[in-house]
Short mmCIF file of C-alpha atoms in Angstrom, two decimals:
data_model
loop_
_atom_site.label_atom_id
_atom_site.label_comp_id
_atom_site.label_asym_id
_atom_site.label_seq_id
_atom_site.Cartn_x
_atom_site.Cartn_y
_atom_site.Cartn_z
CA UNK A 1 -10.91 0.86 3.64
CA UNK A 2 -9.02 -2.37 2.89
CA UNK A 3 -8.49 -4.48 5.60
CA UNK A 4 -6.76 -8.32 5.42
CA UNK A 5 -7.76 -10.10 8.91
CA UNK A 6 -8.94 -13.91 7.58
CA UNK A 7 -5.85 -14.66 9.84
CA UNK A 8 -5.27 -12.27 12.63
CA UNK A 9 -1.44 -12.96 13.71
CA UNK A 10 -0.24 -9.93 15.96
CA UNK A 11 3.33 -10.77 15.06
CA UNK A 12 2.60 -11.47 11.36
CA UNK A 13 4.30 -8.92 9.11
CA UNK A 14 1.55 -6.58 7.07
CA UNK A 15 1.90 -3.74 4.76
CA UNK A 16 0.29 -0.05 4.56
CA UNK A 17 -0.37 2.05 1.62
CA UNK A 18 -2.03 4.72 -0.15
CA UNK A 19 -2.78 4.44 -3.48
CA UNK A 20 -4.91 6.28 -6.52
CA UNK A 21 -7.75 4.01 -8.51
CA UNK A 22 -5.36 5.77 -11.97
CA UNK A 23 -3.60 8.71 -12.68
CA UNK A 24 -6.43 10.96 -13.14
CA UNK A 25 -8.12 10.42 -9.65
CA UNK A 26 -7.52 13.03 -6.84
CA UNK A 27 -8.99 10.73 -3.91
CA UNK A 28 -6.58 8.37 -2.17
CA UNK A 29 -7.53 5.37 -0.89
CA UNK A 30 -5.40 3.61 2.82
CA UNK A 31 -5.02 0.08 2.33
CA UNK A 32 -3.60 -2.67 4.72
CA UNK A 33 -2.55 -6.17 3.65
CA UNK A 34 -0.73 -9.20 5.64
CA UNK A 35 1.26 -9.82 2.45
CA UNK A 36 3.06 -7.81 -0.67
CA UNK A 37 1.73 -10.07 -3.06
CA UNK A 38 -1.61 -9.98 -2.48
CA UNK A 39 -1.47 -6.50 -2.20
CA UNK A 40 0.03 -5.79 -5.16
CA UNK A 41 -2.11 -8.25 -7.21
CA UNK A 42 -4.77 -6.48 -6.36
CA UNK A 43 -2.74 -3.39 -7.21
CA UNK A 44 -3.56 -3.68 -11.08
CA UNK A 45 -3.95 -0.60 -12.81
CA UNK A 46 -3.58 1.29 -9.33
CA UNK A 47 -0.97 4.05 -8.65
CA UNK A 48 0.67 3.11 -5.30
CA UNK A 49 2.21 6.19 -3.67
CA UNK A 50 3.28 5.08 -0.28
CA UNK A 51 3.80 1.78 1.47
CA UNK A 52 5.28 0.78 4.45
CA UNK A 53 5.87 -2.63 6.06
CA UNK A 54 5.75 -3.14 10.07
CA UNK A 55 6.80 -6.44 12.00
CA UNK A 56 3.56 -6.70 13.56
CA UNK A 57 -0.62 -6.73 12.44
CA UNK A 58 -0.94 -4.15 15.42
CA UNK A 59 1.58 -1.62 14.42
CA UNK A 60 0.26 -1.76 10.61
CA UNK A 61 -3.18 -1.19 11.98
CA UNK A 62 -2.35 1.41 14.12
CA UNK A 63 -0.47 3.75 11.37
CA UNK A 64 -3.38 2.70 9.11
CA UNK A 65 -5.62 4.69 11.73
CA UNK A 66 -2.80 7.55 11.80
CA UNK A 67 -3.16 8.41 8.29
CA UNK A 68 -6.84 8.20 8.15
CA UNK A 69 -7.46 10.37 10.50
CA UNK A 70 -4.78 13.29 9.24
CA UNK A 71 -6.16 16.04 7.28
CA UNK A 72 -5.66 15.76 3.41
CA UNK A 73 -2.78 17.87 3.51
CA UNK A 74 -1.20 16.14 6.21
CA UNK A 75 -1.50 13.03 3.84
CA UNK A 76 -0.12 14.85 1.04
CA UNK A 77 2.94 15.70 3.06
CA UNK A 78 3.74 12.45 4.48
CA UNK A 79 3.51 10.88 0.84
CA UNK A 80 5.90 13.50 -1.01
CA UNK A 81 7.75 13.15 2.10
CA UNK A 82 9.01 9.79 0.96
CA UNK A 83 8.05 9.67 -3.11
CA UNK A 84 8.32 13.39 -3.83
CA UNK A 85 7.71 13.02 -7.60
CA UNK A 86 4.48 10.82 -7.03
CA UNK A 87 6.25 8.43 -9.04
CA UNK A 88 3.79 4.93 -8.74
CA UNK A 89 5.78 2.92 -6.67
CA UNK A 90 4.29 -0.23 -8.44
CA UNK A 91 7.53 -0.20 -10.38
CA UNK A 92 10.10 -0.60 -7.54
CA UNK A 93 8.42 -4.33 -7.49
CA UNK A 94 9.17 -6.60 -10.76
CA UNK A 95 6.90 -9.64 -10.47
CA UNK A 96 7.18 -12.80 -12.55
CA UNK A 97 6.24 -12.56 -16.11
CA UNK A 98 3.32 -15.07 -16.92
CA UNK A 99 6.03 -16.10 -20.02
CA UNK A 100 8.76 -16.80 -17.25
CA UNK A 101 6.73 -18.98 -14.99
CA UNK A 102 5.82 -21.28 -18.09
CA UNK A 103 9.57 -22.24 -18.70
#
């Protein structure tokens, strides 16, 4: 369980998602960050399948809750619901290349 709350802001934007340690791994793990970035630094080498932003810490939190308490085929559902090929959503995302902050 990853949880972000150095700064608890109830209005402050966050981020959920379920993501795979690599491609081989069955077990998924529900993460929750107050920011993309961060999240998807720590993202490296990860397979995100879901995410979903909400306006507000308490919302994120409380689907957070939701999907770790549904069954693992509930899960499973919900994330081919909205990435149906399991595609790692990593890619929708194009972050600065180390070579194009230099310039």
């Amino acid at each position: 369980m990853e949880v972000d709350c150095a700064y608890y802001n109830e209005a402050s934007p966050c981020w959920v998602f379920i993501y795979r340690e690599d491609e081989k791994a069955y077990r998924l793990q529900i993460g929750f960050s107050r920011g993309l970035p961060q999240m998807l630094a720590q993202s490296i080498g990860k397979t995100l399948l879901y995410y979903r932003q909400f306006p507000s810490t308490d919302d994120g939190l409380a689907h957070k809750l939701l999907l770790e308490n549904l069954s693992s085929d509930s899960l499973h559902q919900r994330i081919l619901r909205t990435n149906a090929q399991l595609n790692n959503l990593l890619q929708e995302f194009r972050l600065p290349d180390v070579n194009d902050l230099r310039q």
